[in-house]
Amino acid sequence: MASLVVAEHDNRTLKDSTAKTVTAAAQISTPVHVLVAGQNCDAVAQAAAKLAGVEKVLVADDAQYAHMVAEPMEALILSLADKYDAILAPATTNGKNYLPRVAARLDVPQISEILKVVSPDTFERPIYAGNAIQTVQAPAGKKVITVRTTAFKAAGATGNAAIEKIAAAADPGISKFAGEELSKSERPELTSAKIVVSGGRGMGSGENFKLLEQLADKLHAAVGASRAAVDAGFVPNDYQVGQTGKVVAPELYIAVGISGAIQHLAGMKDSKVIAAINKDEEAPIFQIADFGLVADLFKAVPEMVQELTRLGY
Amino acid sequence: MKVLVPVKRVIDFNVKVRVKADQTGVDLANVKMSMNPFDEIAVEEAIRLKEKGKAGEIIAVSIGPAQASETIRTALAMGADRGILVKADGDVEPLAVAKILKAICEAEKPGLVILGKQAIDDDSNQTGQMLAALLGWPQGTFAHKLDITDSAATVEREIDGGLQTVEIKLPAIVTTDLRLNEPRYASLPNIMKAKKKPIDEKTPADYGVDVTPRLKVLKVTEPPKRQAGVKVKSGTELVDKLKEIGAI
C-alpha cells in the first residue's frame, strides 16, 4: 500500500527530522506520503514536496493543528489511516505525544524509536536507555512507528511531489493549547546541529555557560547540557541531552564538565567524534571519548577559544 | 476525586544491565528491582494533590509478577491508600497494560490517572497516551507542572523547544517528566502502616484482556561499543587535533 509520515514543523519550517523519517518510511512501504498538519503552513508543505521519495503531501491547515495538540492530531491521522499500512512520526516530543493514541485506536502495538529497518516488518530499537538493542518483528497489519531520527540519513531535496489539501477532522474538543515558552536562540538546534558543545554539573553555574557559548559561537555549534546541569537550574530543560532529554548524533560532540552518567551517554554516544574535558580522570565520559582532556574546564575552554581565534574561526 | 496511579516494577536505575549470552533478553536474576522512577514522581504528585485537598483516594495499580506487590507497597508507604495487583508473568506490552487500566478506570471512575512518561526498561513511552485514547480522554504528557480545578487540568509540558501549556478537561491522563517534583522517601512508621493497607489481587482475565505479546522479540543484543581514544594536554592541543581530523 503506502506509508504516511507525519511532518514535524513549526508552521514556518519543516524540521530535518521529517526528512529522516521519510528515509525510514521508504524502507518499509512505498509510496511515501507526508501529512503536514498545521496552520498557515504552506511553506512547510512546499518543503515537504521537495523531499526525495515523497509521492504526495497532504496538508490539513486548521487552527486546531497549529500546535499539534494530541487529541485533534489523533482524530486527523485516524481519518487517513485506512489508506496506509505504515504510519510513522519522528520520535520528537510531538510524535511521542500523539502517535501512541493512533496505535491504540487502531489496536496495534506501537514500535518506539526505531534505529534500523531490518526488513519491512522487523526493526531494531533501543531499550534500557540504549544499553541493549532489541530486534522486534511486528504482527501482520498496520505498523505504527516512531523513528529515532539520528539513526537515519535525511532524504534529499530533489523531489517534486503533488500537494493536496485535505479537510480537517472534527476537533474532539477536550483539550486546548494554552501557551508556550520557547527558548530563543541564534544558534543551531540541538538535534540538527553539526557540532554540539554541552556542559555538565562541572560548569558550576548558569553564568558560567557563557564560556561554553563563546566556544559554541566560534564553531557555529548548539549548546546542550547534562541532566545534572538542568536539574541544578543552570539552563532550561530543553538543553538536556540524554535518554529522557534529546538524543543527538552530531559530527562533533564536546562534553565539558560532564562525568558521563549512563543516561547522558545514551543521548550522545552515536556522535561521530566525541571530545571530553573533565578534571576527574576517572570520569566515565573518557571511556567513550575520542579525545580526552583531563583539565580544569575554566582554563581549557578559554585555551580552545584562543586557539580557534588564532586559527581564524 | 479519585486518582489512579499505575506503577511498574523495573530493574533499579542504578543497576548496570547485562544482555544475556543467548540474546533472549537482559539478565533479571538476582538484580535489584525498584519502582520505575517516573512512576515515583507520579505517586508523589498524586499525594501532593491529596495534601492540597484536590484529590481523594489514591489507588496504586501494578501489572506484573507477584513481586509487583512490593512496588505497590512502596506506593502505599509513600501515601497511596490502596492497591490493585493484576498478576501477569512475562512482558506485558503497553497496549495490553492500557486495556487493563481502561477496564480499571471504568470500574473505579477516577478523575485523574497519573503515570510515568515511560518505563526505564522498555523505554516505550506509550501507555499513558494509549490509555487516554482508549478512554477518549485528553492527555497532558511529559508534565513539568500540574494545576487542577474542578473540571479541568492545566499542564505545563516539557517539549523539544521549551515548555508548552495545555488545558484539558477532566477526567484526564497526565504523564510525568523528571522535573515535576522530587519524590519523598517513605518514613518507617508509614512503611509499617502500609502493610495494613489493602491490595486487591486480580488477573488480566478478570478484565477480559489478552496479554499475549503481539510483537515478537527476535533478539536482544549489546549496542556497538566505542573505544576510548587519545588524551590531549591542553585546550590548544584539543583544537589542533580536532582540526587535524577535519572535525572542525
XYZ file of C-alpha atoms in Angstrom:
561
model
C 0.000 0.000 0.000
C 1.784 3.120 1.202
C 3.283 4.789 4.233
C 2.308 8.043 5.845
C 4.900 10.257 7.558
C 3.563 12.904 9.904
C 5.678 16.014 9.421
C 7.465 17.803 12.267
C 7.428 21.582 11.798
C 6.631 24.901 13.444
C 4.272 26.135 10.697
C 7.160 28.003 9.088
C 9.936 25.496 8.553
C 9.951 21.765 8.017
C 12.222 20.061 10.541
C 15.054 17.851 9.410
C 13.569 15.026 11.478
C 10.821 14.714 8.850
C 13.347 14.085 6.052
C 14.965 11.382 8.177
C 11.624 9.744 8.928
C 10.884 9.695 5.189
C 14.081 7.656 4.724
C 12.859 5.097 7.264
C 9.368 5.018 5.737
C 10.727 4.327 2.248
C 12.355 1.160 3.610
C 9.017 -0.083 4.996
C 6.317 0.684 2.450
C 6.163 2.836 -0.678
C 4.942 5.226 -1.978
C 5.568 7.643 0.886
C 3.052 10.382 1.652
C 3.708 13.208 4.098
C 0.990 14.733 6.254
C 1.523 18.373 7.145
C -0.923 19.292 9.900
C -0.642 22.905 10.974
C -1.921 26.403 10.487
C -0.746 28.698 7.676
C 1.837 26.070 6.917
C 2.186 26.444 3.123
C 5.944 26.897 3.291
C 6.213 23.623 5.208
C 4.152 21.795 2.585
C 6.356 23.213 -0.189
C 9.464 21.976 1.603
C 7.939 18.537 2.201
C 7.055 18.272 -1.511
C 10.745 18.594 -2.364
C 11.827 15.611 -0.274
C 13.160 12.805 -2.439
C 10.934 9.740 -2.437
C 7.765 11.542 -1.388
C 4.877 10.985 -3.798
C 2.254 13.217 -2.230
C 1.957 15.821 0.513
C -1.359 16.096 2.350
C -1.989 19.425 4.005
C -4.523 19.902 6.782
C -4.457 23.622 7.511
C -6.605 24.421 10.522
C -6.253 26.296 13.814
C -6.645 23.086 15.826
C -3.366 21.757 14.379
C -1.294 24.900 14.973
C 0.475 23.377 17.985
C -0.020 19.672 17.237
C -2.185 19.089 20.288
C -2.521 15.313 20.648
C -6.293 14.802 20.553
C -7.022 16.632 17.263
C -3.876 15.052 15.738
C -5.188 11.604 16.672
C -8.545 12.301 15.005
C -6.886 13.597 11.838
C -4.410 10.729 11.448
C -7.144 8.156 12.129
C -9.272 9.710 9.384
C -6.461 8.854 6.931
C -5.260 5.564 8.396
C -7.284 3.262 6.123
C -5.106 4.036 3.124
C -1.779 3.236 4.737
C -0.073 0.124 6.001
C 2.570 2.088 7.919
C 2.217 5.344 9.823
C 5.415 6.983 11.054
C 6.408 10.052 13.005
C 9.776 11.278 14.231
C 10.331 10.467 17.914
C 10.128 14.125 18.907
C 8.045 15.269 21.863
C 5.229 15.815 19.345
C 5.440 12.397 17.720
C 5.729 10.671 21.091
C 2.668 12.586 22.249
C 0.118 11.891 19.510
C 1.237 8.656 17.816
C 0.538 6.128 20.621
C -3.057 7.394 20.621
C -3.317 6.423 16.969
C -1.806 2.976 17.608
C -4.228 2.297 20.471
C -7.246 3.250 18.391
C -6.036 1.020 15.562
C -5.492 -1.748 18.118
C -1.871 -2.294 17.090
C 1.304 -2.093 19.157
C 3.472 0.963 18.529
C 7.140 0.362 17.830
C 9.000 3.214 19.502
C 12.201 4.917 18.369
C 13.399 2.520 15.700
C 17.124 2.662 14.926
C 17.081 0.447 11.869
C 14.681 -1.173 9.431
C 15.912 -4.780 9.209
C 13.045 -5.747 6.891
C 9.619 -4.171 6.312
C 8.245 -5.841 9.452
C 11.393 -6.127 11.603
C 13.090 -3.294 13.421
C 15.874 -2.524 15.872
C 15.104 -0.279 18.814
C 16.950 0.715 21.993
C 15.842 -0.468 25.429
C 17.306 0.231 28.869
C 18.486 3.695 27.829
C 20.342 2.258 24.861
C 22.236 -0.307 26.919
C 20.596 -3.052 24.886
C 19.202 -3.216 21.376
C 16.015 -5.173 20.771
C 15.118 -6.631 17.371
C 11.338 -6.913 17.095
C 9.013 -8.281 14.466
C 5.645 -6.591 14.090
C 2.498 -8.672 13.558
C 0.633 -8.540 10.243
C -1.461 -5.416 9.911
C -0.768 -1.738 10.190
C 2.543 -0.603 11.589
C 2.720 2.454 13.803
C 6.287 3.587 14.348
C 8.282 6.444 15.834
C 11.752 6.970 14.437
C 14.969 7.831 16.288
C 15.974 10.340 13.650
C 19.676 10.429 14.484
C 19.839 6.865 13.158
C 18.667 7.709 9.623
C 20.048 9.910 6.849
C 17.820 12.743 5.683
C 16.072 12.308 2.328
C 17.467 14.804 -0.174
C 15.618 17.804 -1.586
C 15.385 16.567 -5.165
C 11.703 15.613 -5.232
C 8.665 17.282 -6.669
C 5.582 15.798 -5.022
C 1.993 16.854 -5.533
C 0.389 18.862 -2.743
C -3.198 18.042 -1.842
C -5.329 19.986 0.623
C -7.368 17.762 2.890
C -10.230 18.512 5.244
C -9.701 18.857 8.975
C -11.222 16.164 11.182
C -13.756 17.115 13.851
C -11.956 18.526 16.915
C -12.667 16.215 19.869
C -12.961 19.428 21.930
C -11.433 18.047 25.123
C -8.100 19.851 25.064
C -6.651 23.140 24.022
C -3.308 24.823 23.616
C -2.840 27.491 26.276
C 0.620 28.888 25.672
C 4.269 28.109 25.228
C 7.652 29.365 26.301
C 10.171 28.553 23.651
C 13.858 29.163 24.181
C 15.066 31.747 21.716
C 18.477 31.202 20.309
C 20.502 32.317 17.322
C 22.357 29.044 17.459
C 21.509 25.899 15.517
C 19.023 23.450 17.023
C 20.474 20.755 19.236
C 19.117 17.813 17.293
C 20.245 19.017 13.868
C 23.498 20.839 14.714
C 26.738 19.521 13.213
C 28.630 20.400 16.386
C 27.279 20.333 19.940
C 29.019 21.798 22.975
C 27.489 20.515 26.229
C 28.069 21.470 29.838
C 27.507 19.475 32.984
C 27.475 19.955 36.709
C 31.155 20.944 36.477
C 30.106 24.262 34.939
C 29.154 25.340 38.449
C 26.538 27.929 37.451
C 24.285 29.164 34.652
C 26.508 32.245 34.382
C 29.472 30.030 33.506
C 27.617 28.632 30.490
C 28.601 31.923 28.789
C 32.031 30.392 28.500
C 30.585 27.494 26.501
C 28.576 29.897 24.381
C 31.798 31.636 23.319
C 33.167 28.294 22.220
C 29.874 27.380 20.517
C 29.794 30.704 18.654
C 33.264 30.071 17.230
C 32.157 26.659 15.971
C 28.557 27.513 14.989
C 27.593 24.837 17.467
C 24.454 24.203 19.501
C 24.690 24.283 23.287
C 23.451 21.338 25.321
C 23.623 20.198 28.911
C 23.534 17.118 31.083
C 20.566 16.348 33.289
C 22.643 17.369 36.331
C 23.140 20.853 34.879
C 19.427 21.199 34.079
C 18.331 19.894 37.494
C 20.744 22.338 39.143
C 18.909 25.114 37.306
C 21.917 26.253 35.234
C 19.978 26.050 31.955
C 16.372 25.299 30.833
C 15.060 21.755 30.292
C 15.232 21.914 26.513
C 19.048 21.915 26.726
C 19.045 18.390 28.140
C 20.869 15.727 26.170
C 20.213 12.188 27.322
C 17.799 9.314 27.342
C 14.998 11.420 28.786
C 16.020 14.616 27.012
C 17.191 14.942 23.434
C 19.124 12.318 21.557
C 21.809 13.849 19.377
C 24.366 12.434 16.966
C 26.374 15.365 15.601
C 29.683 15.218 13.716
C 31.393 16.501 16.855
C 30.235 16.456 20.482
C 32.287 18.372 23.033
C 31.388 17.390 26.616
C 32.587 19.907 29.177
C 32.419 19.178 32.893
C 30.202 16.154 32.231
C 31.076 12.959 34.081
C 29.110 10.724 31.700
C 26.177 9.130 33.514
C 24.606 6.245 31.560
C 21.536 8.309 30.830
C 23.637 11.104 29.308
C 25.758 8.720 27.240
C 22.547 7.240 25.826
C 21.776 10.635 24.334
C 25.104 11.322 22.599
C 27.176 8.178 22.173
C 26.348 7.919 18.479
C 28.123 11.213 17.780
C 30.837 10.784 15.163
C 33.633 12.338 17.202
C 33.467 12.884 20.962
C 35.787 15.204 22.864
C 35.606 15.450 26.654
C 37.063 17.870 29.164
C 36.851 16.914 32.820
C 39.137 17.407 35.766
C 38.401 13.897 37.063
C 40.445 11.447 35.039
C 38.207 8.593 36.235
C 35.080 10.162 34.687
C 33.209 7.547 32.579
C 32.935 10.025 29.695
C 36.616 9.347 28.930
C 35.846 5.703 28.180
C 33.936 6.694 25.064
C 35.724 9.931 24.111
C 37.965 10.033 21.040
C 39.839 12.932 22.602
C 40.075 13.327 26.355
C 41.474 16.301 28.226
C 41.943 15.992 31.975
C 41.964 19.635 32.991
C 40.141 22.457 34.689
C 37.494 23.488 32.192
C 37.837 27.128 33.216
C 41.380 27.002 31.873
C 40.825 24.595 28.959
C 37.801 26.254 27.335
C 39.442 29.716 27.093
C 42.504 27.981 25.605
C 40.253 26.458 22.965
C 38.599 29.794 22.197
C 42.006 31.435 21.931
C 43.364 28.768 19.604
C 40.254 28.938 17.427
C 40.646 32.714 17.197
C 44.296 32.287 16.230
C 43.253 29.838 13.511
C 40.766 32.349 12.135
C 37.466 30.823 13.348
C -11.798 12.949 43.099
C -10.121 9.570 42.951
C -6.637 9.402 41.454
C -5.275 6.247 39.881
C -1.502 5.776 39.730
C -0.119 2.831 37.762
C 3.339 1.747 38.952
C 5.783 -0.623 37.264
C 8.433 -2.857 38.780
C 11.663 -2.449 36.797
C 15.404 -3.017 37.193
C 16.691 -0.372 39.596
C 18.041 2.587 37.664
C 21.464 2.249 39.320
C 21.974 -1.304 38.099
C 24.065 -1.818 35.007
C 22.034 -4.105 32.759
C 23.634 -7.164 31.188
C 22.439 -8.694 27.969
C 22.052 -12.484 28.231
C 24.537 -14.541 26.242
C 21.724 -16.331 24.398
C 20.342 -12.928 23.230
C 16.868 -13.594 24.616
C 16.790 -10.526 26.833
C 18.589 -8.907 29.740
C 19.577 -10.752 32.878
C 16.977 -10.207 35.631
C 18.252 -12.922 38.005
C 19.358 -11.562 41.397
C 19.097 -7.992 40.168
C 17.728 -5.247 42.400
C 14.247 -4.224 41.284
C 12.523 -0.927 42.137
C 9.616 1.246 41.190
C 10.095 2.921 37.805
C 11.482 6.396 38.714
C 8.907 8.276 36.603
C 6.158 6.372 38.455
C 7.574 7.520 41.798
C 7.112 11.069 40.544
C 3.518 10.147 39.612
C 2.802 8.773 43.105
C 4.334 11.889 44.667
C 2.210 14.197 42.512
C -0.964 12.331 43.484
C -0.065 12.624 47.170
C 0.613 16.356 46.811
C -2.805 16.807 45.178
C -4.340 14.974 48.104
C -2.437 17.135 50.593
C -3.783 20.232 48.829
C -7.309 18.861 49.158
C -7.629 18.332 45.407
C -7.583 14.544 45.397
C -9.408 11.981 47.487
C -8.479 8.340 47.423
C -5.240 7.342 45.680
C -5.179 3.865 44.129
C -1.853 2.337 43.085
C -2.094 -0.294 40.347
C 0.621 -2.618 39.156
C 0.508 -5.166 36.367
C 3.253 -7.724 36.734
C 4.507 -10.744 38.658
C 3.576 -11.473 42.301
C 6.593 -9.422 43.425
C 4.994 -6.306 41.922
C 3.036 -6.192 45.178
C 6.276 -4.832 46.706
C 6.127 -1.950 44.233
C 2.526 -1.284 45.279
C 3.629 -1.398 48.957
C 6.205 1.291 48.167
C 3.442 3.488 46.745
C 1.271 2.759 49.803
C 4.169 3.657 52.107
C 4.598 6.955 50.277
C 0.913 7.732 50.858
C -1.363 5.909 48.405
C -4.500 4.450 50.036
C -4.974 1.056 48.448
C -3.603 -1.150 45.729
C -4.644 -3.361 42.859
C -2.237 -6.026 41.635
C -3.020 -7.518 38.258
C -0.888 -10.630 38.161
C 0.792 -11.363 34.854
C 4.116 -13.052 34.222
C 6.419 -12.138 31.373
C 6.392 -8.963 29.315
C 3.061 -7.189 29.066
C 3.081 -4.704 26.197
C 1.915 -1.094 26.648
C -1.282 -1.667 24.653
C -2.323 -4.596 26.890
C -1.462 -2.562 30.003
C -3.584 0.294 28.656
C -6.509 -2.075 28.078
C -6.341 -3.402 31.645
C -6.076 0.143 33.010
C -9.058 1.181 30.887
C -11.152 -1.568 32.493
C -9.968 -0.479 35.959
C -10.851 3.141 35.153
C -14.339 2.075 34.108
C -14.785 0.278 37.425
C -13.128 2.860 39.712
C -14.066 6.056 37.852
C -11.019 8.163 38.764
C -10.962 11.851 37.814
C -7.276 11.670 37.001
C -4.741 8.999 36.118
C -1.095 9.961 36.642
C 1.534 7.739 35.023
C 5.273 7.922 34.460
C 6.024 9.100 30.927
C 7.976 5.944 30.244
C 9.331 2.878 31.983
C 13.112 2.723 32.085
C 13.177 -0.913 30.942
C 11.413 -0.954 27.555
C 11.521 2.855 27.085
C 8.282 2.710 25.091
C 6.649 5.961 26.230
C 3.184 4.783 25.138
C 0.975 3.564 27.981
C -0.493 6.897 29.156
C -1.259 8.086 25.646
C -2.809 4.718 24.708
C -4.970 4.686 27.830
C -6.141 8.234 27.060
C -7.084 7.274 23.514
C -8.912 4.085 24.566
C -10.940 6.063 27.099
C -11.444 9.043 24.774
C -9.850 11.256 27.423
C -7.414 14.127 26.890
C -3.782 13.925 27.984
C -1.083 16.148 29.380
C 2.133 14.243 28.745
C 5.674 14.982 29.978
C 4.277 17.178 32.755
C 6.556 19.771 34.311
C 3.802 21.438 36.342
C 0.221 20.444 37.073
C -2.710 22.552 38.285
C -6.150 21.093 38.899
C -9.501 22.844 39.112
C -12.928 21.209 39.492
C -13.346 20.371 35.858
C -10.003 20.844 34.173
C -6.269 20.447 34.457
C -3.611 22.869 33.274
C -0.457 21.013 32.370
C 2.858 22.643 31.597
C 4.729 20.167 29.399
C 8.399 19.676 28.579
C 8.692 19.835 24.788
C 11.664 19.921 22.418
C 11.770 23.703 22.159
C 10.952 24.566 25.779
C 7.640 24.402 27.601
C 4.062 24.157 26.339
C 0.870 24.571 28.339
C -2.331 22.688 27.558
C -5.722 22.861 29.214
C -7.508 19.553 29.360
C -10.954 18.594 30.593
C -11.276 16.094 33.408
C -11.270 13.142 33.567
C -7.796 13.142 32.065
C -4.436 11.421 31.822
C -1.198 13.051 32.958
C 2.262 11.585 32.412
C 5.198 12.807 34.454
C 8.535 14.214 33.378
C 11.634 14.444 35.559
C 11.148 17.896 36.973
C 7.510 17.694 38.072
C 8.559 17.056 41.675
C 11.053 15.261 43.880
C 9.500 12.124 45.315
C 9.596 11.700 49.085
C 11.121 8.799 50.942
C 8.677 6.684 52.886
C 9.163 7.023 56.651
C 9.440 3.934 58.810
C 6.040 4.472 60.503
C 4.462 4.869 57.072
C 6.146 1.697 55.824
C 4.633 -0.123 58.824
C 1.214 1.423 58.196
C 1.376 0.474 54.519
C 1.483 -3.195 55.469
C -2.116 -2.891 56.669
C -3.431 -1.145 53.568
C -5.429 -3.437 51.266
C -4.190 -4.794 47.936
C -6.746 -6.476 45.664
C -5.413 -9.292 43.537
C -6.713 -9.665 40.007
C -5.747 -11.280 36.738
C -5.889 -9.892 33.185
C -8.730 -12.366 32.519
C -10.817 -10.596 35.196
C -10.759 -7.612 32.856
C -11.158 -9.669 29.687
C -7.743 -8.657 28.367
C -5.420 -10.983 26.466
C -1.851 -10.052 27.408
C -0.082 -12.278 24.878
C 2.645 -10.107 23.319
C 1.931 -9.011 19.764
C 5.488 -8.042 18.954
C 7.937 -10.885 18.547
C 11.312 -10.176 20.123
C 13.792 -11.893 17.803
C 16.877 -10.987 19.818
C 18.384 -8.596 22.300
C 21.997 -7.579 21.748
C 24.668 -5.312 23.164
C 24.961 -1.941 21.463
C 28.142 -1.333 19.452
C 30.978 -0.365 21.785
C 33.048 2.781 21.482
C 36.730 2.675 22.243
C 38.443 5.273 24.365
C 40.717 7.418 22.222
C 43.725 9.543 22.999
C 44.424 12.026 25.777
C 45.491 15.560 24.968
C 47.259 18.006 27.255
C 45.554 21.354 26.696
C 42.635 23.154 25.105
C 45.043 24.358 22.436
C 46.113 20.825 21.561
C 42.466 19.665 21.549
C 41.549 22.293 18.949
C 44.593 21.385 16.849
C 43.701 17.665 16.934
C 40.083 18.335 16.025
C 41.228 20.454 13.105
C 43.697 17.777 12.031
C 40.947 15.172 11.630
C 38.585 17.659 9.994
C 36.018 17.653 12.820
C 36.027 21.473 12.887
